[in-house]
Amino acid sequence: MALLEVQQLRAGYGPIEVLKGISLQVDKGEIVAIIGANGAGKTTTLMTLSGIVPVRGGSILFDGQDITRLPAYQIVSRGLAQSPEGRKIFPRLTVLENLEMGAFTRNDPQGVQADIEKAYHYFPILKQRAKQAGGTLSGGEQQMLAIARALMSRPKLLLLDEPSLGLAPMIVLKIFEVIRELNRDGVAVLLVEQNARMALKLAHRGYVLETGSITMSDRAETMLNDPRVKAAYLGE
Ligand SMILES: Nc1ncnc2c1ncn2[C@@H]1O[C@H](COP(=O)(O)OP(=O)(O)O)[C@@H](O)[C@H]1O
Ligand SMILES: [Mg+2]
């Protein structure tokens, strides 16, 4: 069953049209990857779904409801949260305060407390660093914090923008393991990655985005073996 259903979505910046009418779907329980070259429009896609970049055309259905022109905070409170490219944690706030910021749409302090513990369960290092300023964390820890902060709104769908960017392979493996665990616990994931191989190994299905258009969509396993994907995105 479709959790997210995007139809003919268009968005851009000023005179530049970036998304030229893209359609995609994420089902309940799925991990879906969007792969594509630098500048293809991956970040713009996630920012538009989150209500940060304005929609110029098309529609976004989430959990059966039209969220196409809702303000960002209402989209978050309906269960769609993003971990942005480049982490964008609050460097002067502590790890714990960063997590609390992720719960800004909620008014159930006990539930929030329980979810902080849950975040620490997924990323134990964050508990050790709870009182440290976010800016003092390593890149990998900041990525973990960005994901954990997004989880604080109890999302049904988690949008992840380049979670592997700039991180050592060991750390990337660890983060991808947690993404898989989150998914097993019921969170659907829409993952944007330049690391196409890792993304397609993790995902159930994938899309290729090329200069603002979806040019391919298939089961991730099929895409991993597709000669065009191999040549263009897997360096084979
Ligand atoms: N804030 C912005 N203002 C103007 N152009 C932008 C902005 N953000 C991105 N772009 C342009 O939109 C296109 C898609 O960018 P982006 O969505 O960041 O791609 P990707 O995440 O796939 O690398 C690029 O040509 C980029 O230069
Ligand atoms: Mg990007």
CSV table of C-alpha atoms and ligand atoms in Angstrom, one decimal:
chain,number,residue,atom,x,y,z
A,1,MET,CA,0.0,0.0,0.0
A,2,ALA,CA,1.3,3.4,-0.9
A,3,LEU,CA,2.5,5.5,1.9
A,4,LEU,CA,3.9,8.3,-0.3
A,5,GLU,CA,2.5,8.9,-3.8
A,6,VAL,CA,4.1,11.6,-5.8
A,7,GLN,CA,2.6,12.6,-9.2
A,8,GLN,CA,4.1,14.8,-11.8
A,9,LEU,CA,5.9,16.9,-9.2
A,10,ARG,CA,7.5,20.1,-10.4
A,11,ALA,CA,9.8,22.5,-8.5
A,12,GLY,CA,12.7,24.8,-9.0
A,13,TYR,CA,14.4,28.0,-8.0
A,14,GLY,CA,13.5,31.3,-9.7
A,15,PRO,CA,13.7,30.8,-13.4
A,16,ILE,CA,15.3,27.4,-13.1
A,17,GLU,CA,13.0,24.4,-13.3
A,18,VAL,CA,14.7,21.5,-11.5
A,19,LEU,CA,12.1,18.9,-11.1
A,20,LYS,CA,10.3,18.4,-14.4
A,21,GLY,CA,7.3,16.4,-13.4
A,22,ILE,CA,8.6,13.4,-11.4
A,23,SER,CA,6.3,10.6,-10.2
A,24,LEU,CA,7.4,8.1,-7.5
A,25,GLN,CA,6.0,5.9,-4.8
A,26,VAL,CA,7.1,4.6,-1.4
A,27,ASP,CA,5.0,1.8,0.1
A,28,LYS,CA,4.6,1.0,3.8
A,29,GLY,CA,7.6,-0.9,5.0
A,30,GLU,CA,9.8,-0.1,2.0
A,31,ILE,CA,13.3,1.3,1.6
A,32,VAL,CA,13.4,3.2,-1.7
A,33,ALA,CA,16.6,4.7,-3.2
A,34,ILE,CA,16.9,7.6,-5.6
A,35,ILE,CA,20.2,7.5,-7.3
A,36,GLY,CA,21.6,10.2,-9.7
A,37,ALA,CA,24.5,12.3,-10.5
A,38,ASN,CA,25.5,15.5,-8.7
A,39,GLY,CA,23.0,18.2,-9.7
A,40,ALA,CA,20.3,15.8,-10.8
A,41,GLY,CA,17.7,17.2,-8.3
A,42,LYS,CA,17.8,14.6,-5.5
A,43,THR,CA,18.1,17.2,-2.7
A,44,THR,CA,15.5,19.3,-4.4
A,45,THR,CA,13.1,16.3,-4.4
A,46,LEU,CA,13.5,15.7,-0.7
A,47,MET,CA,13.2,19.5,0.1
A,48,THR,CA,10.0,19.7,-1.9
A,49,LEU,CA,8.5,16.7,-0.2
A,50,SER,CA,9.4,18.3,3.1
A,51,GLY,CA,7.6,21.6,2.2
A,52,ILE,CA,10.8,23.6,2.2
A,53,VAL,CA,11.0,24.2,-1.6
A,54,PRO,CA,7.6,25.2,-2.9
A,55,VAL,CA,5.7,22.9,-5.2
A,56,ARG,CA,5.1,24.3,-8.7
A,57,GLY,CA,2.9,21.5,-10.0
A,58,GLY,CA,1.8,18.0,-9.4
A,59,SER,CA,0.7,16.4,-6.2
A,60,ILE,CA,2.0,14.7,-3.1
A,61,LEU,CA,-0.2,12.2,-1.2
A,62,PHE,CA,1.1,11.0,2.1
A,63,ASP,CA,-0.7,8.4,4.2
A,64,GLY,CA,-3.8,8.9,2.1
A,65,GLN,CA,-3.9,12.7,2.5
A,66,ASP,CA,-2.9,15.5,0.2
A,67,ILE,CA,0.1,17.3,1.7
A,68,THR,CA,1.1,19.1,-1.5
A,69,ARG,CA,1.0,22.7,-0.2
A,70,LEU,CA,1.2,22.1,3.6
A,71,PRO,CA,3.8,24.1,5.6
A,72,ALA,CA,6.9,22.2,6.6
A,73,TYR,CA,6.0,21.8,10.3
A,74,GLN,CA,2.6,20.3,9.4
A,75,ILE,CA,4.3,17.8,7.1
A,76,VAL,CA,6.7,16.8,9.9
A,77,SER,CA,3.8,16.4,12.4
A,78,ARG,CA,2.0,14.1,9.9
A,79,GLY,CA,5.0,11.7,10.0
A,80,LEU,CA,7.4,12.7,7.2
A,81,ALA,CA,10.8,13.8,8.5
A,82,GLN,CA,14.1,14.5,6.8
A,83,SER,CA,17.7,14.1,7.7
A,84,PRO,CA,19.2,16.8,5.4
A,85,GLU,CA,22.3,16.7,3.2
A,86,GLY,CA,25.3,17.9,5.2
A,87,ARG,CA,23.7,16.9,8.5
A,88,LYS,CA,22.7,20.5,9.5
A,89,ILE,CA,22.8,19.7,13.2
A,90,PHE,CA,22.8,22.6,15.6
A,91,PRO,CA,26.5,22.9,16.5
A,92,ARG,CA,26.2,24.9,19.7
A,93,LEU,CA,23.4,22.9,21.2
A,94,THR,CA,24.2,19.7,23.0
A,95,VAL,CA,23.3,16.3,21.5
A,96,LEU,CA,20.3,16.0,23.8
A,97,GLU,CA,19.1,19.5,22.9
A,98,ASN,CA,19.5,18.6,19.2
A,99,LEU,CA,17.2,15.6,19.8
A,100,GLU,CA,14.7,17.8,21.7
A,101,MET,CA,14.6,20.1,18.7
A,102,GLY,CA,13.6,17.2,16.5
A,103,ALA,CA,10.5,16.8,18.7
A,104,PHE,CA,9.4,20.4,18.3
A,105,THR,CA,6.1,19.5,16.8
A,106,ARG,CA,5.1,17.3,19.8
A,107,ASN,CA,3.6,18.1,23.1
A,108,ASP,CA,3.8,14.7,24.9
A,109,PRO,CA,6.9,15.1,27.1
A,110,GLN,CA,6.8,11.5,28.3
A,111,GLY,CA,6.6,10.1,24.7
A,112,VAL,CA,9.5,12.4,23.8
A,113,GLN,CA,11.5,11.1,26.7
A,114,ALA,CA,10.9,7.5,25.6
A,115,ASP,CA,11.9,8.4,22.1
A,116,ILE,CA,15.2,9.9,23.3
A,117,GLU,CA,16.0,6.6,24.9
A,118,LYS,CA,15.0,4.9,21.6
A,119,ALA,CA,17.4,7.1,19.7
A,120,TYR,CA,20.1,6.1,22.2
A,121,HIS,CA,19.3,2.5,21.5
A,122,TYR,CA,19.8,2.9,17.8
A,123,PHE,CA,22.9,5.1,18.3
A,124,PRO,CA,24.5,4.3,21.7
A,125,ILE,CA,27.4,6.7,21.1
A,126,LEU,CA,24.9,9.6,21.2
A,127,LYS,CA,24.1,8.7,24.8
A,128,GLN,CA,27.7,8.9,25.7
A,129,ARG,CA,27.9,12.3,24.0
A,130,ALA,CA,24.5,13.6,25.3
A,131,LYS,CA,25.9,16.7,27.1
A,132,GLN,CA,28.5,17.5,24.4
A,133,ALA,CA,27.9,20.3,21.9
A,134,GLY,CA,26.9,18.9,18.5
A,135,GLY,CA,29.7,20.7,16.8
A,136,THR,CA,32.3,18.7,18.7
A,137,LEU,CA,31.1,15.4,17.3
A,138,SER,CA,32.9,13.5,14.5
A,139,GLY,CA,31.3,13.6,11.0
A,140,GLY,CA,29.9,10.1,11.5
A,141,GLU,CA,28.5,11.0,14.9
A,142,GLN,CA,26.9,14.1,13.4
A,143,GLN,CA,25.3,12.0,10.8
A,144,MET,CA,23.9,9.7,13.4
A,145,LEU,CA,22.6,12.7,15.3
A,146,ALA,CA,20.9,14.1,12.2
A,147,ILE,CA,19.1,10.8,11.7
A,148,ALA,CA,18.2,10.5,15.4
A,149,ARG,CA,16.9,14.1,15.4
A,150,ALA,CA,14.7,13.2,12.4
A,151,LEU,CA,13.4,10.2,14.3
A,152,MET,CA,12.2,12.4,17.2
A,153,SER,CA,9.1,13.3,15.3
A,154,ARG,CA,8.2,9.6,15.1
A,155,PRO,CA,8.1,9.5,11.3
A,156,LYS,CA,6.3,7.0,9.3
A,157,LEU,CA,8.6,7.9,6.4
A,158,LEU,CA,12.2,9.0,6.9
A,159,LEU,CA,13.9,11.0,4.1
A,160,LEU,CA,17.7,10.6,4.1
A,161,ASP,CA,19.8,12.9,2.0
A,162,GLU,CA,23.3,11.5,1.4
A,163,PRO,CA,23.9,9.8,4.7
A,164,SER,CA,27.2,8.4,3.5
A,165,LEU,CA,28.7,11.6,2.2
A,166,GLY,CA,32.3,12.2,3.4
A,167,LEU,CA,32.3,9.3,5.9
A,168,ALA,CA,34.7,6.4,6.3
A,169,PRO,CA,33.5,3.1,4.9
A,170,MET,CA,33.3,1.5,8.4
A,171,ILE,CA,31.0,4.3,9.7
A,172,VAL,CA,28.9,4.1,6.6
A,173,LEU,CA,28.3,0.4,7.1
A,174,LYS,CA,27.3,1.1,10.7
A,175,ILE,CA,24.8,3.8,9.7
A,176,PHE,CA,23.3,1.7,6.9
A,177,GLU,CA,22.9,-1.2,9.5
A,178,VAL,CA,20.8,1.1,11.7
A,179,ILE,CA,18.8,2.3,8.7
A,180,ARG,CA,18.0,-1.4,8.0
A,181,GLU,CA,17.1,-1.9,11.7
A,182,LEU,CA,14.8,1.2,11.7
A,183,ASN,CA,13.1,-0.2,8.6
A,184,ARG,CA,12.5,-3.5,10.3
A,185,ASP,CA,11.0,-1.6,13.1
A,186,GLY,CA,8.4,-0.2,10.7
A,187,VAL,CA,9.8,3.0,9.4
A,188,ALA,CA,9.7,3.5,5.6
A,189,VAL,CA,12.8,5.1,4.1
A,190,LEU,CA,13.4,7.3,1.0
A,191,LEU,CA,17.1,7.3,0.6
A,192,VAL,CA,19.1,9.7,-1.7
A,193,GLU,CA,22.6,8.7,-2.4
A,194,GLN,CA,25.5,9.3,-4.8
A,195,ASN,CA,26.9,6.0,-3.5
A,196,ALA,CA,24.5,4.0,-5.7
A,197,ARG,CA,25.9,0.6,-5.0
A,198,MET,CA,25.4,0.8,-1.2
A,199,ALA,CA,22.0,2.5,-1.7
A,200,LEU,CA,20.7,-0.2,-4.0
A,201,LYS,CA,22.0,-3.0,-1.8
A,202,LEU,CA,20.0,-1.6,1.1
A,203,ALA,CA,16.9,-0.6,-0.8
A,204,HIS,CA,13.9,-2.7,-2.0
A,205,ARG,CA,13.3,-0.5,-5.0
A,206,GLY,CA,15.1,2.3,-6.8
A,207,TYR,CA,14.7,5.2,-9.1
A,208,VAL,CA,17.2,6.9,-11.4
A,209,LEU,CA,16.9,10.7,-11.5
A,210,GLU,CA,18.5,12.5,-14.4
A,211,THR,CA,18.4,16.2,-14.7
A,212,GLY,CA,15.0,16.4,-13.0
A,213,SER,CA,13.3,13.5,-14.6
A,214,ILE,CA,12.9,9.8,-13.5
A,215,THR,CA,14.5,7.7,-16.2
A,216,MET,CA,14.3,4.3,-14.6
A,217,SER,CA,12.5,2.5,-11.8
A,218,ASP,CA,12.8,-1.1,-10.8
A,219,ARG,CA,13.5,-3.5,-8.0
A,220,ALA,CA,16.9,-2.6,-6.5
A,221,GLU,CA,18.4,-6.0,-7.3
A,222,THR,CA,17.4,-5.7,-10.9
A,223,MET,CA,19.0,-2.2,-11.1
A,224,LEU,CA,22.2,-3.5,-9.6
A,225,ASN,CA,22.5,-5.9,-12.6
A,226,ASP,CA,21.3,-3.4,-15.2
A,227,PRO,CA,24.1,-2.7,-17.7
A,228,ARG,CA,23.1,1.0,-18.0
A,229,VAL,CA,23.1,1.5,-14.2
A,230,LYS,CA,26.4,-0.4,-14.0
A,231,ALA,CA,28.0,1.9,-16.6
A,232,ALA,CA,26.6,5.2,-15.3
A,233,TYR,CA,26.4,4.7,-11.6
A,234,LEU,CA,28.4,1.7,-10.4
A,235,GLY,CA,31.6,2.4,-12.2
A,236,GLU,CA,31.7,-0.9,-14.0
B,1,LIG,N1,19.0,27.1,-3.6
B,1,LIG,C1,19.2,27.0,-4.9
B,1,LIG,N2,19.1,28.0,-5.8
B,1,LIG,C2,19.3,27.9,-7.1
B,1,LIG,N3,19.6,26.7,-7.7
B,1,LIG,C3,19.7,25.6,-6.9
B,1,LIG,C4,19.5,25.7,-5.5
B,1,LIG,N4,19.7,24.5,-4.9
B,1,LIG,C5,20.0,23.7,-6.0
B,1,LIG,N5,20.0,24.3,-7.2
B,1,LIG,C6,20.3,23.8,-8.5
B,1,LIG,O1,19.3,22.8,-8.7
B,1,LIG,C7,19.9,21.7,-9.4
B,1,LIG,C8,19.6,20.4,-8.6
B,1,LIG,O2,20.3,20.5,-7.4
B,1,LIG,P1,20.2,19.4,-6.2
B,1,LIG,O3,18.7,19.2,-6.0
B,1,LIG,O4,21.0,19.9,-5.1
B,1,LIG,O5,20.9,18.2,-6.9
B,1,LIG,P2,21.5,16.8,-6.2
B,1,LIG,O6,21.0,16.8,-4.8
B,1,LIG,O7,21.0,15.7,-7.1
B,1,LIG,O8,23.0,17.0,-6.3
B,1,LIG,C9,21.3,22.0,-9.6
B,1,LIG,O9,21.5,22.5,-10.9
B,1,LIG,C10,21.6,23.1,-8.6
B,1,LIG,O10,22.6,23.9,-9.0
B,2,MG,MG,22.1,16.7,-3.0
